[in-house]
Short mmCIF file of C-alpha atoms and ligand atoms in Angstrom, two decimals:
data_model
loop_
_atom_site.label_atom_id
_atom_site.label_comp_id
_atom_site.label_asym_id
_atom_site.label_seq_id
_atom_site.Cartn_x
_atom_site.Cartn_y
_atom_site.Cartn_z
CA MET A 1 18.11 -7.27 -1.08
CA ILE A 2 15.58 -9.34 0.87
CA ASP A 3 13.41 -7.68 3.48
CA LEU A 4 14.17 -9.16 6.90
CA LYS A 5 10.78 -8.18 8.31
CA ASN A 6 8.88 -9.99 5.59
CA THR A 7 10.99 -13.14 5.42
CA GLN A 8 9.77 -16.36 6.98
CA PRO A 9 12.08 -18.43 9.19
CA PHE A 10 13.03 -21.91 8.00
CA GLU A 11 10.51 -24.51 9.15
CA SER A 12 13.10 -26.76 10.76
CA PRO A 13 16.42 -25.68 12.22
CA ILE A 14 19.46 -25.49 9.93
CA TYR A 15 22.56 -26.34 11.89
CA VAL A 16 26.14 -25.78 10.82
CA THR A 17 26.49 -29.40 9.79
CA ARG A 18 24.89 -32.82 9.61
CA ALA A 19 26.61 -36.16 9.15
CA SER A 20 26.98 -37.31 5.55
CA VAL A 21 25.76 -40.90 5.65
CA CYS A 22 24.93 -43.80 3.39
CA SER A 23 21.50 -45.43 3.30
CA LEU A 24 20.66 -47.55 6.32
CA ASP A 25 20.34 -50.54 3.98
CA SER A 26 23.90 -50.32 2.73
CA TYR A 27 25.16 -50.07 6.32
CA CYS A 28 23.10 -53.10 7.31
CA GLN A 29 24.59 -55.19 4.51
CA TYR A 30 28.02 -54.74 6.04
CA LEU A 31 26.68 -55.34 9.54
CA THR A 32 25.18 -58.66 8.48
CA ASN A 33 28.72 -59.97 7.90
CA VAL A 34 29.72 -58.83 11.37
CA TRP A 35 26.82 -60.66 12.98
CA GLU A 36 27.63 -63.78 10.98
CA SER A 37 31.30 -63.72 11.95
CA GLY A 38 30.68 -62.79 15.56
CA ILE A 39 33.79 -60.55 15.43
CA PHE A 40 33.06 -57.09 16.81
CA THR A 41 36.50 -55.68 17.50
CA HIS A 42 40.22 -56.46 17.89
CA ASN A 43 41.27 -55.18 14.47
CA GLY A 44 38.93 -57.58 12.73
CA PRO A 45 38.30 -57.99 9.01
CA LYS A 46 36.15 -54.84 8.64
CA VAL A 47 38.73 -52.57 10.24
CA GLN A 48 41.41 -54.09 8.03
CA LEU A 49 39.23 -53.65 4.96
CA LEU A 50 38.47 -50.05 5.88
CA GLU A 51 42.19 -49.30 6.24
CA LYS A 52 42.80 -50.83 2.81
CA LYS A 53 39.95 -48.87 1.20
CA VAL A 54 41.03 -45.59 2.82
CA ASP A 55 44.59 -46.22 1.59
CA GLU A 56 43.26 -46.85 -1.91
CA TYR A 57 41.16 -43.70 -1.82
CA LEU A 58 43.97 -41.49 -0.51
CA GLY A 59 46.84 -43.12 -2.41
CA THR A 60 48.64 -44.01 0.84
CA ASP A 61 49.70 -47.20 2.58
CA THR A 62 49.94 -45.70 6.03
CA THR A 63 46.41 -45.80 7.48
CA VAL A 64 45.92 -47.10 11.01
CA ALA A 65 42.29 -46.75 12.14
CA VAL A 66 41.65 -45.73 15.74
CA THR A 67 38.74 -44.78 17.99
CA ASN A 68 38.86 -41.03 17.37
CA GLY A 69 41.01 -38.15 16.18
CA THR A 70 42.08 -37.15 19.69
CA ILE A 71 43.51 -40.53 20.66
CA ALA A 72 45.16 -40.48 17.22
CA MET A 73 47.19 -37.41 18.27
CA GLN A 74 48.00 -38.88 21.68
CA ILE A 75 49.27 -42.08 20.08
CA ALA A 76 51.24 -40.02 17.54
CA LEU A 77 53.03 -38.15 20.33
CA ARG A 78 53.78 -41.38 22.21
CA ALA A 79 54.93 -43.24 19.11
CA LEU A 80 57.45 -40.45 18.46
CA ASP A 81 58.61 -40.60 22.12
CA ILE A 82 57.40 -37.09 22.82
CA THR A 83 56.53 -37.60 26.46
CA ASP A 84 57.86 -34.35 27.91
CA GLY A 85 59.17 -31.00 26.74
CA GLU A 86 57.58 -28.35 24.57
CA VAL A 87 55.39 -28.85 21.54
CA ILE A 88 54.84 -25.89 19.23
CA THR A 89 51.22 -25.61 18.13
CA THR A 90 48.52 -23.23 16.97
CA PRO A 91 45.92 -21.45 19.13
CA PHE A 92 43.50 -21.42 16.19
CA SER A 93 42.16 -24.95 16.46
CA TRP A 94 39.77 -27.20 18.29
CA ILE A 95 40.66 -27.80 21.95
CA ALA A 96 41.66 -31.42 21.21
CA THR A 97 44.90 -30.33 19.51
CA CYS A 98 46.07 -28.59 22.65
CA SER A 99 44.62 -31.00 25.20
CA ALA A 100 46.27 -33.99 23.50
CA ILE A 101 49.64 -32.29 24.12
CA LEU A 102 48.80 -31.57 27.76
CA TRP A 103 47.35 -35.05 28.30
CA GLU A 104 50.73 -36.45 27.24
CA LYS A 105 52.39 -34.23 29.86
CA CYS A 106 53.99 -31.93 27.32
CA VAL A 107 53.80 -28.14 27.25
CA PRO A 108 51.98 -26.52 24.33
CA VAL A 109 53.75 -23.41 23.04
CA PHE A 110 51.48 -21.28 20.89
CA VAL A 111 52.61 -19.67 17.67
CA ASP A 112 50.10 -17.24 16.24
CA ALA A 113 48.06 -17.95 13.11
CA ASP A 114 48.40 -16.39 9.69
CA PRO A 115 45.49 -13.96 9.08
CA ASN A 116 44.88 -15.21 5.53
CA THR A 117 45.53 -18.97 5.59
CA PHE A 118 44.33 -19.34 9.23
CA ASN A 119 47.17 -21.87 9.74
CA ILE A 120 50.17 -21.58 12.06
CA ASP A 121 52.42 -18.77 10.80
CA PRO A 122 55.66 -20.51 9.75
CA GLU A 123 57.62 -17.25 10.01
CA LYS A 124 56.98 -17.12 13.77
CA ILE A 125 57.99 -20.67 14.65
CA GLU A 126 61.78 -20.32 14.95
CA ARG A 127 61.66 -17.56 17.53
CA VAL A 128 59.94 -19.79 20.14
CA ILE A 129 62.24 -22.80 19.72
CA THR A 130 64.21 -23.57 22.90
CA LYS A 131 66.33 -26.48 24.05
CA HIS A 132 63.12 -28.05 25.40
CA THR A 133 61.29 -28.02 22.05
CA LYS A 134 60.54 -31.53 20.81
CA ALA A 135 57.95 -31.19 18.08
CA ILE A 136 55.61 -29.10 16.00
CA LEU A 137 51.93 -30.09 16.03
CA ALA A 138 50.24 -28.04 13.31
CA VAL A 139 46.67 -28.14 12.01
CA HIS A 140 45.48 -28.00 8.40
CA VAL A 141 42.74 -25.56 9.35
CA PHE A 142 39.46 -26.16 7.49
CA SER A 143 41.50 -28.53 5.27
CA ASN A 144 43.87 -25.80 4.05
CA PRO A 145 47.38 -27.32 3.87
CA CYS A 146 49.94 -25.80 6.25
CA ALA A 147 53.22 -24.45 4.87
CA VAL A 148 54.53 -28.02 4.94
CA GLU A 149 57.83 -27.38 3.13
CA LYS A 150 58.80 -24.47 5.37
CA ILE A 151 57.83 -26.45 8.48
CA GLU A 152 59.89 -29.42 7.27
CA GLU A 153 62.89 -27.14 6.77
CA ILE A 154 62.62 -25.79 10.31
CA ALA A 155 62.12 -29.26 11.74
CA GLN A 156 65.25 -30.54 10.02
CA LYS A 157 67.33 -27.57 11.13
CA TYR A 158 66.37 -28.02 14.80
CA GLU A 159 65.81 -31.80 14.77
CA LEU A 160 62.16 -31.59 15.69
CA LYS A 161 59.37 -34.05 14.96
CA VAL A 162 56.35 -32.88 12.98
CA ILE A 163 52.79 -34.04 13.53
CA TYR A 164 49.86 -32.75 11.49
CA ASP A 165 46.36 -32.70 12.92
CA GLY A 166 44.52 -33.35 9.67
CA ALA A 167 41.10 -33.75 11.29
CA HIS A 168 39.57 -31.54 8.58
CA ALA A 169 41.72 -32.60 5.67
CA PHE A 170 40.46 -35.99 4.48
CA GLY A 171 41.02 -36.44 0.75
CA VAL A 172 43.20 -33.35 0.34
CA LYS A 173 46.22 -33.70 -1.92
CA TYR A 174 49.20 -31.36 -1.87
CA LYS A 175 51.88 -31.56 -4.59
CA ASN A 176 50.24 -34.70 -5.97
CA LYS A 177 50.33 -36.70 -2.77
CA SER A 178 47.97 -37.06 0.14
CA ILE A 179 48.37 -34.27 2.66
CA PHE A 180 48.65 -37.08 5.24
CA GLU A 181 52.04 -38.06 3.74
CA TRP A 182 53.66 -34.90 5.11
CA GLY A 183 55.34 -34.72 8.50
CA ASP A 184 56.51 -37.66 10.63
CA ILE A 185 52.92 -38.57 11.45
CA SER A 186 49.55 -37.20 10.40
CA THR A 187 46.25 -37.83 12.12
CA THR A 188 42.65 -37.38 11.14
CA SER A 189 39.18 -37.65 12.62
CA PHE A 190 36.23 -39.66 11.35
CA HIS A 191 33.82 -37.95 13.75
CA ALA A 192 30.22 -37.61 12.56
CA THR A 193 30.74 -33.92 11.75
CA LYS A 194 33.75 -34.53 9.52
CA LEU A 195 33.73 -34.92 5.73
CA PHE A 196 34.12 -38.70 5.92
CA ASN A 197 32.80 -40.29 9.08
CA THR A 198 32.42 -43.52 11.03
CA GLY A 199 30.29 -41.94 13.80
CA GLU A 200 33.29 -41.75 16.09
CA GLY A 201 36.65 -42.68 14.65
CA GLY A 202 39.94 -41.49 13.33
CA ALA A 203 43.25 -42.57 11.90
CA VAL A 204 46.98 -42.24 12.33
CA PHE A 205 49.13 -42.14 9.19
CA ALA A 206 52.65 -43.42 9.77
CA LYS A 207 55.30 -45.22 7.76
CA GLY A 208 57.48 -48.29 8.27
CA GLU A 209 58.47 -49.14 11.83
CA LEU A 210 56.60 -46.17 13.15
CA LYS A 211 53.39 -47.55 11.64
CA GLU A 212 54.00 -50.88 13.40
CA ARG A 213 54.53 -49.03 16.66
CA VAL A 214 51.26 -47.12 16.23
CA LYS A 215 49.42 -50.38 15.53
CA SER A 216 50.91 -51.91 18.64
CA MET A 217 50.10 -48.86 20.78
CA ARG A 218 46.43 -48.81 19.81
CA PHE A 219 46.24 -52.46 20.93
CA PHE A 220 47.59 -52.45 24.53
CA GLY A 221 51.17 -52.65 23.23
CA HIS A 222 50.70 -56.08 21.61
CA ASP A 223 52.61 -57.23 18.56
CA PRO A 224 50.73 -59.28 15.91
CA HIS A 225 51.54 -62.45 17.91
CA LYS A 226 49.91 -61.02 21.04
CA GLN A 227 53.21 -60.52 22.82
CA ILE A 228 53.42 -57.34 24.88
CA ILE A 229 56.28 -55.35 23.38
CA ASP A 230 55.41 -51.76 24.30
CA ILE A 231 53.22 -49.61 26.54
CA GLY A 232 49.94 -49.15 24.74
CA CYS A 233 46.43 -47.95 25.21
CA ASN A 234 43.14 -49.11 23.79
CA GLY A 235 42.57 -47.17 20.58
CA LYS A 236 40.98 -49.93 18.52
CA MET A 237 38.15 -49.06 16.16
CA THR A 238 35.22 -51.48 16.40
CA GLU A 239 33.92 -53.51 13.47
CA VAL A 240 30.57 -51.74 13.79
CA HIS A 241 32.22 -48.35 13.22
CA ALA A 242 34.38 -49.72 10.42
CA CYS A 243 31.20 -50.91 8.64
CA LEU A 244 29.78 -47.40 8.72
CA GLY A 245 33.06 -46.19 7.23
CA LEU A 246 32.98 -48.83 4.49
CA ALA A 247 29.44 -47.86 3.58
CA ASN A 248 30.15 -44.10 3.74
CA LEU A 249 33.51 -44.01 1.94
CA PRO A 250 32.13 -44.38 -1.61
CA LEU A 251 30.06 -41.21 -1.04
CA THR A 252 33.12 -39.05 -0.38
CA ASP A 253 33.63 -37.62 -3.88
CA SER A 254 29.98 -36.65 -4.19
CA VAL A 255 30.02 -35.13 -0.70
CA ILE A 256 32.98 -32.97 -1.73
CA GLU A 257 31.24 -31.93 -4.95
CA LYS A 258 28.11 -30.94 -3.05
CA ARG A 259 30.05 -28.89 -0.52
CA LYS A 260 31.93 -27.23 -3.35
CA ALA A 261 28.63 -26.18 -4.93
CA ILE A 262 27.48 -24.84 -1.55
CA SER A 263 30.72 -22.91 -1.12
CA ASN A 264 30.47 -21.39 -4.60
CA THR A 265 26.87 -20.35 -3.94
CA TYR A 266 27.77 -18.59 -0.69
CA LYS A 267 30.78 -16.91 -2.32
CA LYS A 268 28.81 -15.64 -5.27
CA ILE A 269 26.22 -13.95 -3.07
CA LEU A 270 28.41 -12.76 -0.19
CA GLY A 271 31.17 -11.59 -2.51
CA ASP A 272 32.98 -8.59 -1.12
CA SER A 273 30.75 -8.19 1.93
CA VAL A 274 32.77 -10.68 3.96
CA GLN A 275 36.31 -12.03 3.89
CA PHE A 276 37.14 -15.63 2.94
CA GLN A 277 40.00 -17.87 3.97
CA ARG A 278 42.86 -17.96 1.45
CA PHE A 279 43.14 -21.58 0.42
CA VAL A 280 45.94 -23.32 -1.46
CA PRO A 281 44.33 -23.63 -4.91
CA ASN A 282 42.85 -27.10 -5.60
CA SER A 283 44.19 -28.44 -2.28
CA TYR A 284 41.20 -28.36 0.00
CA ASN A 285 37.96 -30.25 0.44
CA TYR A 286 35.27 -27.58 1.10
CA SER A 287 34.30 -29.33 4.33
CA TYR A 288 33.81 -26.01 6.15
CA MET A 289 32.42 -22.67 5.01
CA PRO A 290 34.23 -20.11 7.16
CA ILE A 291 33.62 -16.39 6.69
CA LEU A 292 35.26 -13.48 8.48
CA LEU A 293 33.13 -10.48 9.37
CA LYS A 294 34.61 -7.00 9.57
CA THR A 295 33.95 -6.68 13.31
CA PRO A 296 33.08 -8.93 16.27
CA GLU A 297 29.83 -6.93 16.58
CA ALA A 298 28.78 -7.81 13.03
CA CYS A 299 29.61 -11.44 13.77
CA LEU A 300 27.43 -11.51 16.90
CA ARG A 301 24.62 -9.63 15.16
CA ILE A 302 24.50 -12.26 12.44
CA VAL A 303 24.39 -15.11 14.96
CA GLU A 304 21.67 -13.40 16.96
CA THR A 305 19.52 -12.48 13.95
CA LEU A 306 19.90 -15.79 12.09
CA ARG A 307 18.69 -17.56 15.23
CA HIS A 308 15.27 -15.98 14.66
CA PHE A 309 15.25 -17.48 11.17
CA ASN A 310 16.09 -20.93 12.57
CA VAL A 311 19.65 -20.85 11.20
CA PHE A 312 22.57 -21.77 13.44
CA PRO A 313 26.05 -21.02 12.11
CA ARG A 314 28.89 -21.77 14.49
CA ARG A 315 31.56 -19.56 15.97
CA TYR A 316 34.41 -21.93 15.15
CA PHE A 317 37.14 -21.82 16.26
CA TYR A 318 36.14 -19.81 19.25
CA PRO A 319 37.63 -19.00 21.67
CA SER A 320 41.27 -18.84 20.63
CA LEU A 321 42.94 -21.63 22.64
CA ASN A 322 45.58 -19.33 24.18
CA THR A 323 42.80 -17.49 26.05
CA ILE A 324 41.44 -20.54 27.90
CA SER A 325 42.89 -20.01 31.36
CA SER A 326 41.89 -23.45 32.66
CA VAL A 327 44.19 -24.93 30.02
CA LYS A 328 47.25 -22.73 30.05
CA GLN A 329 48.45 -19.40 31.29
CA TYR A 330 47.62 -16.67 28.78
CA THR A 331 50.14 -15.77 26.12
CA PRO A 332 49.05 -13.19 23.55
CA CYS A 333 48.22 -14.39 20.04
CA PRO A 334 46.53 -11.29 18.62
CA ILE A 335 45.85 -12.67 15.16
CA SER A 336 44.23 -15.88 16.34
CA GLU A 337 42.20 -13.94 18.93
CA ASN A 338 41.09 -11.53 16.24
CA LEU A 339 40.13 -14.33 13.83
CA SER A 340 38.19 -16.12 16.57
CA SER A 341 36.22 -12.99 17.38
CA ARG A 342 35.08 -12.48 13.78
CA ILE A 343 34.73 -15.96 12.32
CA LEU A 344 31.59 -17.92 11.54
CA CYS A 345 31.26 -21.31 9.91
CA LEU A 346 28.10 -21.28 7.82
CA PRO A 347 25.82 -24.29 7.34
CA SER A 348 27.26 -26.74 4.82
CA TYR A 349 26.30 -30.38 4.54
CA ASN A 350 25.36 -32.94 2.00
CA ASN A 351 21.59 -32.59 1.99
CA LEU A 352 21.41 -28.83 2.39
CA SER A 353 19.73 -27.49 -0.74
CA LEU A 354 21.33 -24.72 -2.78
CA GLU A 355 18.06 -22.76 -2.49
CA ASP A 356 18.43 -22.82 1.28
CA VAL A 357 22.06 -21.72 0.92
CA GLN A 358 20.94 -18.79 -1.25
CA LYS A 359 18.39 -17.77 1.32
CA ILE A 360 20.92 -17.96 4.17
CA ALA A 361 23.45 -15.93 2.19
CA ASN A 362 20.82 -13.31 1.33
CA LEU A 363 19.75 -13.12 4.97
CA ILE A 364 23.38 -12.44 5.95
CA LEU A 365 23.64 -9.70 3.31
CA ALA A 366 20.45 -8.11 4.58
CA ILE A 367 21.65 -8.27 8.20
CA LEU A 368 24.95 -6.64 7.24
CA HIS A 369 23.14 -3.81 5.47
CA ASP A 370 20.38 -3.42 8.05
CA LYS A 371 21.11 -0.19 9.89
CA GLY A 372 17.94 -0.36 12.00
C1 PLP B 401 37.31 -32.81 15.30
C2 PLP B 401 38.68 -32.33 15.57
C3 PLP B 401 39.56 -33.06 16.40
C4 PLP B 401 39.12 -34.20 17.25
O1 PLP B 401 38.67 -35.31 16.61
P1 PLP B 401 37.74 -36.34 17.40
O2 PLP B 401 37.61 -37.47 16.44
O3 PLP B 401 36.45 -35.66 17.70
O4 PLP B 401 38.48 -36.74 18.63
C5 PLP B 401 40.87 -32.61 16.50
N1 PLP B 401 41.29 -31.51 15.87
C6 PLP B 401 40.48 -30.79 15.09
C7 PLP B 401 41.02 -29.58 14.40
C8 PLP B 401 39.14 -31.15 14.93
O5 PLP B 401 38.32 -30.40 14.21
#
């Protein structure tokens, strides 16, 4: 056990994450083409190439790149004609999941999370379905696949649409296919803090005619011949962002490997002292390192003490979305509220050394055992 009083803080701050990026040189090589072509946006060659490369990487043919993961959800709702009524969702997520529903003038209906998987509890969905229910918008929390088969069964029974917010889940496969193949539409985020990033960015994954509608909607409602055929918005990714994606994409496997090593290091040291999320085996990407403390007090004590050592884990997701009164009138979701009060995401990113991870884990152990 390390002695907290005789341990030096880290020289520079260690935040919960840092963007995983290519070398500036490899980015600039792609940018050179953009400057030569003079094409900076409008679904140009780099965006098209990025979509192709992402499809190759994921084993899909459904990728439509957009400006961010929030607009991706808004377009998904619109493309499925969900413009009013109730959308069942989880309170244990980032605010964007819920605000996308509200922004599209629908009513989010919260179903509590499962205390082990952290995802929406499929057993509690049916009891909130009413004649106004249009869709289920679930989140693969920290890349852990939702109970997709059970959700599909419910959706078929009640004729509901299913959207998955896969902002965390890039590269995850479930039952031998990309997790983004499940549901009517899946979305993801390429934000700088996500596993694979384009600075800001995201994608919608849709099939057939629905994919064409999504492409039209991100582009003011144009068809490929520039005829206006629908009501759209502007969700186009720029060529400059697509270049960053093209340069970053080849790093993805090594980024996952590194985060896996970080996760294993934390788990080995923290062992039984904290609780871990129960993942679907081999179907997650290690992009987050969530731990659950026994009590909210222990959680806060760790945050407060680690601060003095220049380490900044993040209370994420916190607060539970059902408790944000400016968003929606409170409905109780005791499990999500409880998870939020005890969860911390620990630092995990590509160039965090395993020695630093060991030190952070040992600091947490010492804080948990420090009775003083
Ligand atoms: C990051 C995130 C989003 C939003 O993605 P942006 O690209 O930042 O708009 C949505 N949902 C979840 C769960 C996220 O973590």
